[in-house]
Coordinates of C-alpha atoms in Angstrom, one line a residue:
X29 CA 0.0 0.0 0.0
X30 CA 1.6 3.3 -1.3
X31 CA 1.7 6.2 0.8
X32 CA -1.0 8.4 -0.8
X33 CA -3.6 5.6 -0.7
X34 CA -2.8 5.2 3.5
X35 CA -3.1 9.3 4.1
X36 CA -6.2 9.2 1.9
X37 CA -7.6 6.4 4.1
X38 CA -6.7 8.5 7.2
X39 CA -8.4 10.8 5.7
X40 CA -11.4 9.5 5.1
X41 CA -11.1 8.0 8.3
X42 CA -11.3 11.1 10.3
X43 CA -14.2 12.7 8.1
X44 CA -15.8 9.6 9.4
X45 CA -14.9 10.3 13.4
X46 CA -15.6 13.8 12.7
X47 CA -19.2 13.7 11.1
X48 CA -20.1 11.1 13.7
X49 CA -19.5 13.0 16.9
X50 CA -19.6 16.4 15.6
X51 CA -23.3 16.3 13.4
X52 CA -25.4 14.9 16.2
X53 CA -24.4 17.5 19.1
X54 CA -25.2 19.7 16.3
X55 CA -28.4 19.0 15.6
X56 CA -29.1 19.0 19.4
X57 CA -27.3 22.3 19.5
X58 CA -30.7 24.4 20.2
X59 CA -31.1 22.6 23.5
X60 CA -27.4 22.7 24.6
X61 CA -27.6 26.4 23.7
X62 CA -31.3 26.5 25.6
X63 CA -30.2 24.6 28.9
X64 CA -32.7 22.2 28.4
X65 CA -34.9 20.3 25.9
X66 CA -37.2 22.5 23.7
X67 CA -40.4 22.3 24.7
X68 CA -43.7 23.5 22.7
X69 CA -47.3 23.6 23.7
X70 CA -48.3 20.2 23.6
X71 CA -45.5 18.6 24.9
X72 CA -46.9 18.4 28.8
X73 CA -50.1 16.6 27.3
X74 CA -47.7 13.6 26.0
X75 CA -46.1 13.9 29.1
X76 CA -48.6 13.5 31.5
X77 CA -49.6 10.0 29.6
X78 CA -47.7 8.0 31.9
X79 CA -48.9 9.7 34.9
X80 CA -52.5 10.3 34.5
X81 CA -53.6 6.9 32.4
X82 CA -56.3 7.9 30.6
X83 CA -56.6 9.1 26.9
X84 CA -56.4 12.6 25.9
X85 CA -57.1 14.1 22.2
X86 CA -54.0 13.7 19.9
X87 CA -52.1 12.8 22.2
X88 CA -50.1 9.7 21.6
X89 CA -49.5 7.4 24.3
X90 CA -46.4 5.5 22.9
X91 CA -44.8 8.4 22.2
X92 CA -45.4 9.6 26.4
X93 CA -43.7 6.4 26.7
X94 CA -41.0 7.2 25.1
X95 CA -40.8 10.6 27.0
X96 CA -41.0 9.1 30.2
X97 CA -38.4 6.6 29.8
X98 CA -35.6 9.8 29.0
X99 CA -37.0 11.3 32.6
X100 CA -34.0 10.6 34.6
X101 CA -31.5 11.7 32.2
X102 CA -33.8 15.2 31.7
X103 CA -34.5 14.2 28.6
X104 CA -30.9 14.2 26.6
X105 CA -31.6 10.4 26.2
X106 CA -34.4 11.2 24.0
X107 CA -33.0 14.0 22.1
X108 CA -29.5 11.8 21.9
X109 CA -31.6 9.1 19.9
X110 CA -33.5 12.0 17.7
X111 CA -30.0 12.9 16.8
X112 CA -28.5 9.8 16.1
X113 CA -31.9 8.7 14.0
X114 CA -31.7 11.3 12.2
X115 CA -28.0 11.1 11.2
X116 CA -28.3 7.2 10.8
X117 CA -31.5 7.7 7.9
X118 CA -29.2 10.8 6.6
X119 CA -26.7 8.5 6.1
X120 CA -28.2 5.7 4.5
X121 CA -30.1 8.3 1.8
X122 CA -26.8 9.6 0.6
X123 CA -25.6 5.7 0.8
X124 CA -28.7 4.3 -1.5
X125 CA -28.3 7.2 -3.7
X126 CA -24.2 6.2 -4.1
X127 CA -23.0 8.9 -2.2
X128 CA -21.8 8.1 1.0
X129 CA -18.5 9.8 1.4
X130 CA -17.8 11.2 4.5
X131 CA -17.2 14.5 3.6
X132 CA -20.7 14.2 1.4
X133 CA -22.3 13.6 5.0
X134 CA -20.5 16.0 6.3
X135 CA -21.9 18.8 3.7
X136 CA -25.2 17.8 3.7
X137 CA -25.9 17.1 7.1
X138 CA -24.5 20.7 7.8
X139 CA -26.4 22.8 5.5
X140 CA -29.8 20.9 6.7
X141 CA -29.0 22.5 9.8
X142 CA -28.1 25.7 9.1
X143 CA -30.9 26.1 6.7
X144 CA -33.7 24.4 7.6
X145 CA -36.0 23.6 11.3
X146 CA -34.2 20.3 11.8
X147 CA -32.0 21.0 14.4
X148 CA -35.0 22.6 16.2
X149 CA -37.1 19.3 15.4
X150 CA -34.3 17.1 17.1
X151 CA -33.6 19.5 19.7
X152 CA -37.4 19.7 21.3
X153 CA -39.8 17.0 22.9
X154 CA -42.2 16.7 20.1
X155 CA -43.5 14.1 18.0
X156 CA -42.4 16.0 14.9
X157 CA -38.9 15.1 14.1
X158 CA -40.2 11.6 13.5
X159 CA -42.6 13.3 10.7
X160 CA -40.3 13.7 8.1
X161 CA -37.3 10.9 9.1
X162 CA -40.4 7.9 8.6
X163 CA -41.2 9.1 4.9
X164 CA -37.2 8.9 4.3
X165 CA -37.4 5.2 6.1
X166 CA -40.2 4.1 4.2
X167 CA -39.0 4.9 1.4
X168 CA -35.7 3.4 1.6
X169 CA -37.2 0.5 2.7
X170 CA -39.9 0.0 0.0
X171 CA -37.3 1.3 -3.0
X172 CA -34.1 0.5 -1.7
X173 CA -34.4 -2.6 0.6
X174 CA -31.9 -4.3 -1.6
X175 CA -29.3 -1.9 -0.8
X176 CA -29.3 -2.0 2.6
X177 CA -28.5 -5.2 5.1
X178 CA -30.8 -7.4 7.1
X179 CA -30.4 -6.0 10.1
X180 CA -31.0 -1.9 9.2
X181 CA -34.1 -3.4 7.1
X182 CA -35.3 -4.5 11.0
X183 CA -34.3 -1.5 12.5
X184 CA -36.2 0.7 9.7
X185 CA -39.3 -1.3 10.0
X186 CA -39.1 -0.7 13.4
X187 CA -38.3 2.8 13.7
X188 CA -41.0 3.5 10.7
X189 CA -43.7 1.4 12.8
X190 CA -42.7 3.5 15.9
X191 CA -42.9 7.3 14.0
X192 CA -46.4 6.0 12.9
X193 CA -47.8 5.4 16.4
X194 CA -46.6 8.6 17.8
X195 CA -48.9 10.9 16.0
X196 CA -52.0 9.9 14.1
X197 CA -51.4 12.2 10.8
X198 CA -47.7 10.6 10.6
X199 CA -49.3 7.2 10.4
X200 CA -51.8 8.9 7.8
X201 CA -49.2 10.5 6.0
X202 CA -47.5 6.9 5.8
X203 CA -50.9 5.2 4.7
X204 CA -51.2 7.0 2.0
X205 CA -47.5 6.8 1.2
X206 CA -48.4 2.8 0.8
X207 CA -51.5 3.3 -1.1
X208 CA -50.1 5.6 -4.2
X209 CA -47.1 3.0 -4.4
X210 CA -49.9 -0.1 -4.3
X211 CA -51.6 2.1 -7.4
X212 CA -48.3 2.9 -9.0
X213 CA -46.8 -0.6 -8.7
X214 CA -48.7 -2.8 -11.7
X215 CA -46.7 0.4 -14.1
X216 CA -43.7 0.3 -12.2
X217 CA -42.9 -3.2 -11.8
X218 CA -39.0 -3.3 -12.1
X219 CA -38.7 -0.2 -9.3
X220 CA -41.6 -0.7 -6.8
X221 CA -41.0 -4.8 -5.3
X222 CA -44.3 -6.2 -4.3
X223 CA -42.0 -7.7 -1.1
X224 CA -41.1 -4.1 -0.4
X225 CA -44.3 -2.7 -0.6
X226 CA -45.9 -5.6 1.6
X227 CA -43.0 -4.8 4.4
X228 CA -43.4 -0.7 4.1
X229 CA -47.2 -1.6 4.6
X230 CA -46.5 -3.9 7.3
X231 CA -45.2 -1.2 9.3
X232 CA -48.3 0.7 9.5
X233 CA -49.7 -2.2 10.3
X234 CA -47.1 -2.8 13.3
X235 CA -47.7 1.1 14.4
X236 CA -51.7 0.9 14.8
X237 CA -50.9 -2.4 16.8
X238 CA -48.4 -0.4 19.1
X239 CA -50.7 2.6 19.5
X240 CA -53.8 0.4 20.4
X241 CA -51.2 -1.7 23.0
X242 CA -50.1 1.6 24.5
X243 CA -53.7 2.7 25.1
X244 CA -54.5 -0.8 26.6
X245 CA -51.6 -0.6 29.0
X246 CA -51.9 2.6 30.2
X247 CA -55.8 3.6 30.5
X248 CA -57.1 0.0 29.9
X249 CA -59.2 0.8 26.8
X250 CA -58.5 -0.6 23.4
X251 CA -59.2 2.4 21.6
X252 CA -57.6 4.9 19.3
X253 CA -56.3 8.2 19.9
X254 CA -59.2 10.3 20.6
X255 CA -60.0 14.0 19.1
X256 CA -60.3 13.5 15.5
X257 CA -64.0 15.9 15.9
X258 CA -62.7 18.2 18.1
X259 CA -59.7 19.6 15.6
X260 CA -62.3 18.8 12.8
X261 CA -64.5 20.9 14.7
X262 CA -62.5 23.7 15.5
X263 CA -61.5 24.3 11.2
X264 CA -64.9 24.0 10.1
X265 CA -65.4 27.0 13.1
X266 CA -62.8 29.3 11.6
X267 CA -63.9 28.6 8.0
X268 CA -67.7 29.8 9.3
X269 CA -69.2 26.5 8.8
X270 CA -70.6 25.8 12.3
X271 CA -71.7 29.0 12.7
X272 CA -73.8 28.8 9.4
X273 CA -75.3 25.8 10.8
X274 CA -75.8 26.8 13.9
X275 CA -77.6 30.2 12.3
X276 CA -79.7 27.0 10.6
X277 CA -80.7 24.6 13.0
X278 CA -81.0 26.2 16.8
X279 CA -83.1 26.9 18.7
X280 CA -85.1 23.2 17.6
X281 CA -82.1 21.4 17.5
X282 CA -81.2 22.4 21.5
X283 CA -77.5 22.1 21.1
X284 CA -75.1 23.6 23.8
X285 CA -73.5 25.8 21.5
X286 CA -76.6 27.8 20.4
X287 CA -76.9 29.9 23.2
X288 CA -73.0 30.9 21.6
X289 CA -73.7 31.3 18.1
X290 CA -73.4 34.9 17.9
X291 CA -70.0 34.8 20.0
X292 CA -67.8 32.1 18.7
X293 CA -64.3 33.4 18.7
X294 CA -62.6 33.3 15.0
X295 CA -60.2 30.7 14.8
X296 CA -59.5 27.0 16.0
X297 CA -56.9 27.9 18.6
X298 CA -59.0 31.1 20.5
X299 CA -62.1 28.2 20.8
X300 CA -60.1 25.1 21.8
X301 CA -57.2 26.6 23.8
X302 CA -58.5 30.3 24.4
X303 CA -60.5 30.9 27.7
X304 CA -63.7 30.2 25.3
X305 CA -67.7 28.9 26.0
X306 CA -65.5 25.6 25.3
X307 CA -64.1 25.5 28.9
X308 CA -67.5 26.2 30.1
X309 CA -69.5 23.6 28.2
X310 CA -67.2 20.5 29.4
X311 CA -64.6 21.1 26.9
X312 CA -63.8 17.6 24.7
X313 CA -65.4 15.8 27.4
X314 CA -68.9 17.9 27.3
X315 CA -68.7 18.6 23.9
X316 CA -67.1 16.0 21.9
X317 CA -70.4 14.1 21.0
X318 CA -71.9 17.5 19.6
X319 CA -68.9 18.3 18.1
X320 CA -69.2 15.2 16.3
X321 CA -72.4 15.4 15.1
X322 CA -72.2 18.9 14.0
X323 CA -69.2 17.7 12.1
X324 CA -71.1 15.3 10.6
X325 CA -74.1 17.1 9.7
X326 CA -72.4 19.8 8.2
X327 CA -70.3 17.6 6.0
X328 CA -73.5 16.5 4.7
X329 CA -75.0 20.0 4.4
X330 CA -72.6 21.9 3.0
X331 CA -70.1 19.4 0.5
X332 CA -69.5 21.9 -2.2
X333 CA -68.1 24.3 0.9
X334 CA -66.5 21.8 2.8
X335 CA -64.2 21.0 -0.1
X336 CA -63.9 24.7 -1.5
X337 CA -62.7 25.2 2.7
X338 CA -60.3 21.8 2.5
X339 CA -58.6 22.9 -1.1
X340 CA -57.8 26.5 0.1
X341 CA -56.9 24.9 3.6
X342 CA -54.3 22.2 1.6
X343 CA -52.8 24.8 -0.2
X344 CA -52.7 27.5 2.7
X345 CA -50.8 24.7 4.5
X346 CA -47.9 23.9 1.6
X347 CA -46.6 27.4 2.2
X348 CA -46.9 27.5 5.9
X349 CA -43.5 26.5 6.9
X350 CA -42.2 28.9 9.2
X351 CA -39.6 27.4 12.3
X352 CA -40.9 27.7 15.9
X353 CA -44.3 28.1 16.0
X354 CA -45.5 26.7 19.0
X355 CA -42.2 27.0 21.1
X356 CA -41.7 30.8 21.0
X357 CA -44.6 31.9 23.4
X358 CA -45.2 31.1 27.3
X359 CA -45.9 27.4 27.9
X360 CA -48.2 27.2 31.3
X361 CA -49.5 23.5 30.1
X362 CA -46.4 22.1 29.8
X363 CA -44.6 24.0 32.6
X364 CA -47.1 22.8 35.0
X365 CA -47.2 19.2 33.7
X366 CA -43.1 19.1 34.7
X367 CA -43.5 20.8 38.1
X368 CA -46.8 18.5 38.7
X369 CA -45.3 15.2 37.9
X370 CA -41.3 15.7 37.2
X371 CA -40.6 18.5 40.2
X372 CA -37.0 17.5 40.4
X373 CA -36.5 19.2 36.5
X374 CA -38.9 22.4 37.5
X375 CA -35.8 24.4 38.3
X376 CA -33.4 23.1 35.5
X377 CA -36.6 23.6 32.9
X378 CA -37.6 27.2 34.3
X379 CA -33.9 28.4 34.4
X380 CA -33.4 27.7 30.4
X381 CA -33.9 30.4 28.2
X382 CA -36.9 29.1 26.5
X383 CA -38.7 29.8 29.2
X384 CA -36.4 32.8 30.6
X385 CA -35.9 35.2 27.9
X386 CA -38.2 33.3 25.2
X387 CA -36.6 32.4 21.5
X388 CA -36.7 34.9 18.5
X389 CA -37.4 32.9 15.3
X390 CA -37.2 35.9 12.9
X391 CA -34.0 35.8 11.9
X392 CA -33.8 31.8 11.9
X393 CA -36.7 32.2 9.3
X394 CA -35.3 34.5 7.2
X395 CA -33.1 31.6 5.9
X396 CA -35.5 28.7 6.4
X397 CA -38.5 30.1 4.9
X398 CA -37.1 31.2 1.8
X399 CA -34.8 27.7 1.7
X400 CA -38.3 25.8 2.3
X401 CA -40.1 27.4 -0.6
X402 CA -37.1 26.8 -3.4
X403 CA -36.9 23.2 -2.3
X404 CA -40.4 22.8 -2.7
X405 CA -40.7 24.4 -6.5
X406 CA -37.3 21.8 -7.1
X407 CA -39.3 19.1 -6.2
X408 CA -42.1 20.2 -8.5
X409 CA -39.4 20.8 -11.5
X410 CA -37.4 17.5 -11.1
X411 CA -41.1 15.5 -11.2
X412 CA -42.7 17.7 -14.2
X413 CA -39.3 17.3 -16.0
X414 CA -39.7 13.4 -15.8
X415 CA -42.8 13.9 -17.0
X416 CA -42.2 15.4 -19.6
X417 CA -38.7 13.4 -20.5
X418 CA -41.0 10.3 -19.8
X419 CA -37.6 8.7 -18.3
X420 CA -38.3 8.0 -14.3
X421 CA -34.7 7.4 -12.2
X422 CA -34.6 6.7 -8.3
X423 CA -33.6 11.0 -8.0
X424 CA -37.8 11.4 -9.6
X425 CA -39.2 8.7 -7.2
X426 CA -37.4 10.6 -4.6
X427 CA -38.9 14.1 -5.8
X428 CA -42.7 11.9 -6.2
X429 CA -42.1 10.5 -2.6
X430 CA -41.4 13.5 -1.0
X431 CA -43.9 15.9 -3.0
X432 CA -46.9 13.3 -2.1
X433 CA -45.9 13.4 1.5
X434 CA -45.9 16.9 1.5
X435 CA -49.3 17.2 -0.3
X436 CA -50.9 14.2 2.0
X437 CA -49.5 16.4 5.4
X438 CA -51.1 19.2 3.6
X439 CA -54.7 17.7 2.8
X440 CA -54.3 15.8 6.7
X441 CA -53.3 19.0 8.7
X442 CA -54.3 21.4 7.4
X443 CA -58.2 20.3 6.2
X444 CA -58.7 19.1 9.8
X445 CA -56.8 21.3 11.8
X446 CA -56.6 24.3 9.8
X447 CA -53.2 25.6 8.6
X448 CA -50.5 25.9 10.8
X449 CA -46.3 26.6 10.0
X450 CA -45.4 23.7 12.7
X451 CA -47.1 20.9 10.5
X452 CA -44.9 22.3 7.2
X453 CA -41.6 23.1 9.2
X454 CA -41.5 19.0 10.4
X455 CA -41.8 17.6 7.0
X456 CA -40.4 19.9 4.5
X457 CA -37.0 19.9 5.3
X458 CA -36.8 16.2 3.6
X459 CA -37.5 18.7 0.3
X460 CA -34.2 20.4 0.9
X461 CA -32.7 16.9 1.6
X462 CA -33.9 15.8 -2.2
X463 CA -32.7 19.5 -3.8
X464 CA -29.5 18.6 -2.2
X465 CA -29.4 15.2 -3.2
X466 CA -30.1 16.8 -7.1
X467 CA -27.4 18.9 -6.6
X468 CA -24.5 17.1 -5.9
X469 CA -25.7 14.4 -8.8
X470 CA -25.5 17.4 -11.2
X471 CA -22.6 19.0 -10.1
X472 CA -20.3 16.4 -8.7
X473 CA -21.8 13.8 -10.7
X474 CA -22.9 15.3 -13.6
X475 CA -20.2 13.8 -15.7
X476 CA -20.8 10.0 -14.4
X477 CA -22.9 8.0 -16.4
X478 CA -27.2 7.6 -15.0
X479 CA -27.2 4.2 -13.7
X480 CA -29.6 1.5 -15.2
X481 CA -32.1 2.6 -13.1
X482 CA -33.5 5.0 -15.8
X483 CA -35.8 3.8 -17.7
X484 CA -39.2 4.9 -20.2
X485 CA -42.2 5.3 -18.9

């Protein structure tokens, strides 16, 4: 062995320790810089799981599970495996795509986290850094299972099933994932494996299973994740669809709400988290059964509205990607959740600077937003330009992956829930992943020959 081939091996070798050690304190580098774990509004309802044992709307139980079992270490347990996910999944996209050189990690990993919301995503105590990291282990598991080994084939399936079953529009998201490539598959026989798709599909499988366990186990009912009416609810209310049917039906209907219909507060958050007629009327408790039915009954009423209301909320939702909401304002829930149940962390959590001096997202989105938005019209112009070549490669099922994911969050969150930038932020960094991905094929690559994997539609 010459002496240039050995120093390039140490070379390579130390991109390798480097990018290991140095990429996941990184992308945990918000909370080292905060103190403490993020935290965002909802984080003391997945918290509380473990403690209070009954179900609560949208609010997974195996992912308060996984919360409580980082407790003792306050938390750096579960943010150490967010980070080392999230690098691990990384690493095998730039591997089944034939570029996994160290120093390719290296750059990529680093200009995901300065540009986009994922070190904020790995950094905080919410379900949503597993949004976007299951669609990139589905889809190296459905496409790419033959490029990976045995026992990371185990470990995706696991880790997808376990992303599913923390948050019900992740499992969603992943359905319909499964479903388009079911559709696509009798046309794309040579790229989409029937064994592939059978094991992606198994996961969501495997991830209702786990949800339904975790409710068993901890409230002993075997029952979904409640408050699919309730958010429902709370979009048809800021689109003025409840209160039109309100105006239509009270006083012969008697419903709890009609003594409110001239008072309803305008959006989602002011009537389920605002002091609203909803704390007086029972909240999801007292109202969830009329919620429902006025859910229902308006669906039926009013179809050419409801889906005028859904396409303007899908849309809304593609451009709201914005880092932070949700984590930048004052967090009574949650802080009274910790000091409630986990008093030993009350001082440690209050002392960070979350909660001390707050966190400033304007200038973090003055990169993100604009770096969001580009990667999402790349996507767009590396799918219409297959298209229109009529020549797919694994970079276009990439681009179709991603875009449908993005599209399905869009319908999922933002028709029940209304349009919010924390449900774009989770999943549209794995855009800039792909517009990365097309970059270094083009310009590092651009004189290798496209691999057999081309071929016409």
């Amino acid at each position: 062995m010459n002496t240039q081939t050995l120093a390039a091996r140490r070379t390579g070798s130390t991109w390798v320790w480097a990018s290991t050690l140095a990429i996941p304190l990184l992308l945990v580098a918000p909370a080292i810089w905060n103190g403490y774990p993020l935290l965002q509004w909802d984080t003391g309802g997945y918290l509380a799981r473990w403690y209070e044992g009954y179900l609560v709307p949208s609010r997974s139980t195996v992912f308060g599970l996984y919360l409580h079992f980082g407790e003792d270490s306050g938390f750096w347990i579960n943010l150490g495996i967010q980070a080392l996910a999230t690098l691990w999944i990384v690493q095998l996209m730039l591997r089944v795509f034939g570029m996994a050189r160290p120093s390719r990690l290296a750059a990529v990993s680093g200009i995901l986290i300065v540009t986009t919301a994922l070190p904020w995503l790995a950094s905080m105590l919410l379900t949503d850094i597993f949004a976007g990291l299951s669609v990139l282990s589905l889809f190296i598991l459905v496409l790419h299972g033959d490029k990976i080994s045995a026992i990371e084939k185990i470990l995706l399936f696991a880790f997808t099933a376990f992303a599913g079953a923390t948050h019900s529009a992740t499992l969603a998201v992943l359905l319909g994932l499964c479903c388009v490539g079911w559709i696509a598959q009798p046309f794309l026989r040579a790229r989409i494996a029937v064994s592939g798709l059978v094991q992606g599909s198994l996961t969501i499988v495997t991830g209702a299973i786990m949800l339904l366990a975790a409710n068993f186990a901890l409230s002993g009912q075997l029952a979904w994740t409640p408050g699919g009416y309730g958010v429902a609810f709370g979009r048809m209310l800021q689109d003025g669809i409840v209160a039109q049917y309100l105006h239509d039906h009270c006083p012969e209907q008697r419903l709890k709400l009609c003594p409110y219909r001239n008072q309803l507060p305008p959006t989602a958050d002011d009537f389920l988290w605002g002091h609203s007629m909803f704390d007086k009327l029972g909240r999801f408790q007292g109202l969830n059964d009329e919620m429902g039915f006025i859910v229902l009954h308006s669906l039926a009423e009013h179809p050419v509205w409801q889906a005028e209301a859904a396409t303007i909320a899908t849309a809304q939702q593609l451009f709201h990607v914005a880092t932070g909401e949700g984590s930048d304002v004052w967090l009574p829930h949650t802080y009274g959740i910790i000091e409630r149940y986990i008093p030993k962390q009350a001082a440690r959590m209050h002392a960070a600077r979350q909660q001390h001096r707050g966190i400033d997202f304007t200038a973090v989105n003055w990169i993100h937003v604009p770096v969001a938005l580009a990667s999402l019209l790349l996507i767009i112009a590396i799918v219409t330009s297959a298209i229109r070549r009529r020549r797919l490669d694994d970079l276009t099922l990439l681009a179709a992956t991603v875009g449908f994911a993005l599209l399905g969050n869009a319908f999922i969150c933002g028709v029940i829930s209304g349009p919010h930038d924390r449900y774009g932020a989770r999943m549209v960094w794995i855009a800039t992943l792909t517009a990365l991905i097309a970059a270094f094929r083009h310009f590092a690559d651009g004189d290798a020959p496209l691999r057999d994997d081309s071929f016409s539609l």
